[in-house]
PDB file of C-alpha atoms in Angstrom:
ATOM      1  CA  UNK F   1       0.000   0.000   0.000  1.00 58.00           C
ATOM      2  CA  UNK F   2       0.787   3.627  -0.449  1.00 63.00           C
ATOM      3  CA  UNK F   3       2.330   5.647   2.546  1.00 73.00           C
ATOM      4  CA  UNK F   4       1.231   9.053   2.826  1.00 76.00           C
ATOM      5  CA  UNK F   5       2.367  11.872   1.036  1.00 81.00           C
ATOM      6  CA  UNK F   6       2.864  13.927   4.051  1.00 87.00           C
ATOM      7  CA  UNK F   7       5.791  12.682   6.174  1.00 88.00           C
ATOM      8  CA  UNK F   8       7.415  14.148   9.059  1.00 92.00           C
ATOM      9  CA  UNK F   9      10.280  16.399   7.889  1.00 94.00           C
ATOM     10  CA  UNK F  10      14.316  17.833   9.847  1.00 95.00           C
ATOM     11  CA  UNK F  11      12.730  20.952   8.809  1.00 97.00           C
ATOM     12  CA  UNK F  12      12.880  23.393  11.866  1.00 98.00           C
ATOM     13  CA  UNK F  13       8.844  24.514  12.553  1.00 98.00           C
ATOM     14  CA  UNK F  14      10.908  27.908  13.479  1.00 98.00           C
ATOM     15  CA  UNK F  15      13.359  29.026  10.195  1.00 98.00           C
ATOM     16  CA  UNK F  16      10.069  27.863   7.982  1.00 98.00           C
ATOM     17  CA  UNK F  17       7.768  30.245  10.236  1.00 98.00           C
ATOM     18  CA  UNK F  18      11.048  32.911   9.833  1.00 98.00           C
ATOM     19  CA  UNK F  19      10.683  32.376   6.038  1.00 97.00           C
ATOM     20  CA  UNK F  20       7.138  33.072   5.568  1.00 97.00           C
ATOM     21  CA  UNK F  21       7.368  36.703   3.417  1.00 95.00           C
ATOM     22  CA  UNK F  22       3.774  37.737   3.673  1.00 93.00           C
ATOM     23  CA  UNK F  23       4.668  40.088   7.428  1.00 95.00           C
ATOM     24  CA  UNK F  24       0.925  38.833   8.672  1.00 95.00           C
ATOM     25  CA  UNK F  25       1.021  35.528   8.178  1.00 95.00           C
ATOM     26  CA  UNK F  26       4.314  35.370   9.554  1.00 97.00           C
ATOM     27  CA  UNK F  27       2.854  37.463  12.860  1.00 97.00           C
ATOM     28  CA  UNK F  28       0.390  34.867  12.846  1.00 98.00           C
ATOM     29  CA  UNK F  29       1.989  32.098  12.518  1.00 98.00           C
ATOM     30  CA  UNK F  30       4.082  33.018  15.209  1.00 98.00           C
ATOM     31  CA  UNK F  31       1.082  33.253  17.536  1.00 98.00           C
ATOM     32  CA  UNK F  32      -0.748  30.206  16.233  1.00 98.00           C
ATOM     33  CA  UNK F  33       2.931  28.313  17.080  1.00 98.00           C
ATOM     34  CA  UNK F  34       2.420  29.619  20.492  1.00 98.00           C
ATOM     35  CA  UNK F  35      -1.502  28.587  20.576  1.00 98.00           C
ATOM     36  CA  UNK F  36      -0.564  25.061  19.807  1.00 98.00           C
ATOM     37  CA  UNK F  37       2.044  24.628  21.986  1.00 98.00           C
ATOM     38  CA  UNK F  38      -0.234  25.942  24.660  1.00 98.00           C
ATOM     39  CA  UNK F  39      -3.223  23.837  24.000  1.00 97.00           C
ATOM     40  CA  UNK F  40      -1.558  20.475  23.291  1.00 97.00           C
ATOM     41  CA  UNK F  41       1.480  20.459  25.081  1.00 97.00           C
ATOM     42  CA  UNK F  42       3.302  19.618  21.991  1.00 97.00           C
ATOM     43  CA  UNK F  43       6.962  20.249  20.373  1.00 97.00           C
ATOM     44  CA  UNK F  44       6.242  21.321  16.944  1.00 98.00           C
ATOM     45  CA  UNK F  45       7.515  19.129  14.041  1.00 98.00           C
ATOM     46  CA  UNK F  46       6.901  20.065  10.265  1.00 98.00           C
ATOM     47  CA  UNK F  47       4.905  17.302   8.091  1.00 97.00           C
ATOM     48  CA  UNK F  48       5.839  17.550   4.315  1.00 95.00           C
ATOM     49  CA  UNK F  49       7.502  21.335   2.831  1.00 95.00           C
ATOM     50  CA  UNK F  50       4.561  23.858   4.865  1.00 96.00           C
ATOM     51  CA  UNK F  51       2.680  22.106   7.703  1.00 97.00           C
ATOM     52  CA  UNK F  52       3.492  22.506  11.215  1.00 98.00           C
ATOM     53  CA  UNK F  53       2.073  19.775  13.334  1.00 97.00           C
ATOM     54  CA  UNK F  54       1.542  19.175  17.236  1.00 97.00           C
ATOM     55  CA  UNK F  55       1.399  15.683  18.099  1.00 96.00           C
ATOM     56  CA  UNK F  56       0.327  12.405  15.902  1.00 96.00           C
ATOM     57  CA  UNK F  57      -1.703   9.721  16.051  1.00 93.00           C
ATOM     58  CA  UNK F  58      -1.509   6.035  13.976  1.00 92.00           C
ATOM     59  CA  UNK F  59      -4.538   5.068  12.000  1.00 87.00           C
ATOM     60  CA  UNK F  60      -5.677   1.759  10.408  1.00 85.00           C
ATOM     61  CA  UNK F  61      -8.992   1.160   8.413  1.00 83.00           C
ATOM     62  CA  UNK F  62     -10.725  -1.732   7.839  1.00 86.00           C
ATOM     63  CA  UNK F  63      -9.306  -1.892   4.356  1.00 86.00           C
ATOM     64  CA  UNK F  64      -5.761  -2.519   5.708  1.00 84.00           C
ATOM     65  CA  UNK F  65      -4.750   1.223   5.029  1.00 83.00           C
ATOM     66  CA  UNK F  66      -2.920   2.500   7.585  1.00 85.00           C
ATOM     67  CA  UNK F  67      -0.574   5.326   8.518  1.00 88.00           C
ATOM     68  CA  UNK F  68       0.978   7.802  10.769  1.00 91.00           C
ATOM     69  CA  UNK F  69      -0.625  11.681  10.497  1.00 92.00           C
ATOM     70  CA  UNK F  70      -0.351  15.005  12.748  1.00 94.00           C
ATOM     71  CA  UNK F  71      -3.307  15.357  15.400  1.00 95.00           C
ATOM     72  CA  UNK F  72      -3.506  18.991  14.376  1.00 96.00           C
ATOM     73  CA  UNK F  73      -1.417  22.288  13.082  1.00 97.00           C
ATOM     74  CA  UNK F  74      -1.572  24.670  10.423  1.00 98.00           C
ATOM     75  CA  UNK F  75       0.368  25.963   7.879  1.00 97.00           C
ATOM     76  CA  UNK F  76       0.550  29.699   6.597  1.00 97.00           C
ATOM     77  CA  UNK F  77      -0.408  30.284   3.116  1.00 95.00           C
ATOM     78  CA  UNK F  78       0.107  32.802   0.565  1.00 91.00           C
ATOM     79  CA  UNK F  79      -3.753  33.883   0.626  1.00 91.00           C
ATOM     80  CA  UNK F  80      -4.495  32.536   4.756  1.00 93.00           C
ATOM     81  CA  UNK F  81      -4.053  30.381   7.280  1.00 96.00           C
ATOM     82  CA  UNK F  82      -4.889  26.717   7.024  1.00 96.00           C
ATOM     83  CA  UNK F  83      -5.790  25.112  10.448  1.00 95.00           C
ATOM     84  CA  UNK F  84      -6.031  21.756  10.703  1.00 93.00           C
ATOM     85  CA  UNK F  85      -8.336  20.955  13.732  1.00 85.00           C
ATOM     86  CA  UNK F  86     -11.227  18.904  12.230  1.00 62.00           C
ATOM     87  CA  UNK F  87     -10.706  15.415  11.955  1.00 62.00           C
ATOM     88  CA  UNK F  88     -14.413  15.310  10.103  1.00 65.00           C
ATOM     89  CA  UNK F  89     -15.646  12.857  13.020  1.00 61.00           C
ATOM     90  CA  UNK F  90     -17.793  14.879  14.641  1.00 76.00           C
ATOM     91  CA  UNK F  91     -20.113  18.326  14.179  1.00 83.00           C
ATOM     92  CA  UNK F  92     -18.207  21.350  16.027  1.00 89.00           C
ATOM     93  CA  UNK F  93     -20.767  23.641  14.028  1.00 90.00           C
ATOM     94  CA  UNK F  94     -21.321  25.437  18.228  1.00 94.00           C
ATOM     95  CA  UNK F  95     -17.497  26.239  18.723  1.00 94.00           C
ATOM     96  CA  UNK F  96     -17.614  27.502  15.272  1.00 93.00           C
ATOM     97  CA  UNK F  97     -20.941  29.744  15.390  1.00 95.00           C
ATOM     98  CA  UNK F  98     -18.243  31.717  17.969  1.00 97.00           C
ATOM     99  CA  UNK F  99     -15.269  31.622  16.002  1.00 96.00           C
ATOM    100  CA  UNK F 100     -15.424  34.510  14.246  1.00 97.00           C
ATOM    101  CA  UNK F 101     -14.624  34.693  10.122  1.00 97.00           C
ATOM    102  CA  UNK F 102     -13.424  31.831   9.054  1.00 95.00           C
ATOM    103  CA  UNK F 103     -13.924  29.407   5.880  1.00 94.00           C
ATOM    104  CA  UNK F 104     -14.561  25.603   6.107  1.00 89.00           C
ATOM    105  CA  UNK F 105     -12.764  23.017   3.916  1.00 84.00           C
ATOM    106  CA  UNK F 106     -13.031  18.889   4.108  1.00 80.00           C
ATOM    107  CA  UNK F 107     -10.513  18.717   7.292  1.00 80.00           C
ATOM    108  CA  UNK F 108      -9.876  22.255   7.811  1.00 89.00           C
ATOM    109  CA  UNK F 109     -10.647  25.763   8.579  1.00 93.00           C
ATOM    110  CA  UNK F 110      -9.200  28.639   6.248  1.00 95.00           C
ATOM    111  CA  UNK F 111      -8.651  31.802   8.521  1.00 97.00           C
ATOM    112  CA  UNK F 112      -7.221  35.369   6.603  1.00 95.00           C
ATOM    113  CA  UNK F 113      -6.070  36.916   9.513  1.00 94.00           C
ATOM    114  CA  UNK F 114      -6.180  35.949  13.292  1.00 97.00           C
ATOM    115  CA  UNK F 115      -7.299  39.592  14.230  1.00 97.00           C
ATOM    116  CA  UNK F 116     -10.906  38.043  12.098  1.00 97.00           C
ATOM    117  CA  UNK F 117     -11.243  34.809  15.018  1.00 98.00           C
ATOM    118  CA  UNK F 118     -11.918  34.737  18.533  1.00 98.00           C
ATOM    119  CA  UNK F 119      -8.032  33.035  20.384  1.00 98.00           C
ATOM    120  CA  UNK F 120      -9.912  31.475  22.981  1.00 98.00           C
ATOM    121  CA  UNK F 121     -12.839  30.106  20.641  1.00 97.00           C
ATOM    122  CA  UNK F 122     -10.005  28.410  18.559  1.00 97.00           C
ATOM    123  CA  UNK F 123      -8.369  27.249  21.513  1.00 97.00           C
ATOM    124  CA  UNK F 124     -11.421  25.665  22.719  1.00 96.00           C
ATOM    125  CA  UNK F 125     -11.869  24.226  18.893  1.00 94.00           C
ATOM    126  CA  UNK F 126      -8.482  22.749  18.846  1.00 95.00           C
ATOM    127  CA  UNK F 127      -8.757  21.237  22.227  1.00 95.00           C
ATOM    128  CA  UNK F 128     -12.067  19.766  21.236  1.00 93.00           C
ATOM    129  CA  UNK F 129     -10.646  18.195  17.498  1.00 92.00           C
ATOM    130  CA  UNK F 130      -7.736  16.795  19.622  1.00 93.00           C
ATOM    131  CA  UNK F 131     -10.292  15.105  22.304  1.00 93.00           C
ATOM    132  CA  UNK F 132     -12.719  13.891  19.527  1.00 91.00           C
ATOM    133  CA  UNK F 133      -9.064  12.647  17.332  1.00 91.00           C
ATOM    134  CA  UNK F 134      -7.975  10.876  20.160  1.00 92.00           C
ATOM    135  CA  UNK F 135     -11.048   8.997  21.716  1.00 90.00           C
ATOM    136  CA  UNK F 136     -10.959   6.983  17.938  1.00 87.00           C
ATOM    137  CA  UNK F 137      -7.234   7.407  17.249  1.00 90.00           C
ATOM    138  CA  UNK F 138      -4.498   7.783  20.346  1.00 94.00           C
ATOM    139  CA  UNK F 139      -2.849  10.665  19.748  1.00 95.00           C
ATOM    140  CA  UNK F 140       0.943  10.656  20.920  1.00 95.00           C
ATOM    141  CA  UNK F 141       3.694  13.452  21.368  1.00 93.00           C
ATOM    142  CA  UNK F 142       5.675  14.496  19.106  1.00 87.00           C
TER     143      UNK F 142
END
């Protein structure tokens, strides 16, 4: 079977967040480096060439497939932040309501600026995506 694209990387979470160009995102990543760290007690590691993830958990499906994937993290994109907090398990559509402006996609949240989203709301959201990640999948440090 195939492994996963997106692999753990040497890459230093740090000199990529010191790389980012756009000034913003790079402000922002800085302060979503120090969210994570905060919420899941977690030593950033980077996951392919521009996600930073906190913690990981192993999966295996019924088909056989199975793998090793961050628990959550986000990486800083040209246009916004990606956050990846939704495993798609479960409905967080209250946490969300509070949020702030955000945009939804299949396993993540698109966010243009953290001054747009509520801190503690997100904190709350990633604590809850870890909680719901790890009562089907045990997440583990990283």
């Amino acid at each position: 079977m195939a492994q996963n694209k997106t692999q753990v990387t040497a890459t230093d979470p740090a000199d990529f967040i010191a790389a980012v160009d756009h000034p913003q995102r790079r402000d922002d990543a800085q302060v979503l480096d120090a969210l994570f760290r905060h919420v899941t007690g977690f030593q950033p590691r980077m996951w392919g060439p521009s996600i930073i993830g906190y913690g990981q958990y192993h999966y295996r499906y019924d088909s056989g497939r199975e793998g090793d994937f961050l628990a959550t993290g986000f990486s800083p994109r040209k246009a916004n932040q990606v956050i990846y907090i939704l495993p798609g398990y479960t409905d967080f559509g209250p946490i969300l309501d509070r949020l702030g402006k955000w945009k939804k996609g299949k396993s993540c949240l698109y966010i243009t600026k953290l001054a747009d989203v509520d801190l503690s709301v997100l904190e709350e959201l990633i604590r809850a995506g870890l909680d719901d990640l790890n009562s089907r999948w045990p997440v583990q440090p990283t």
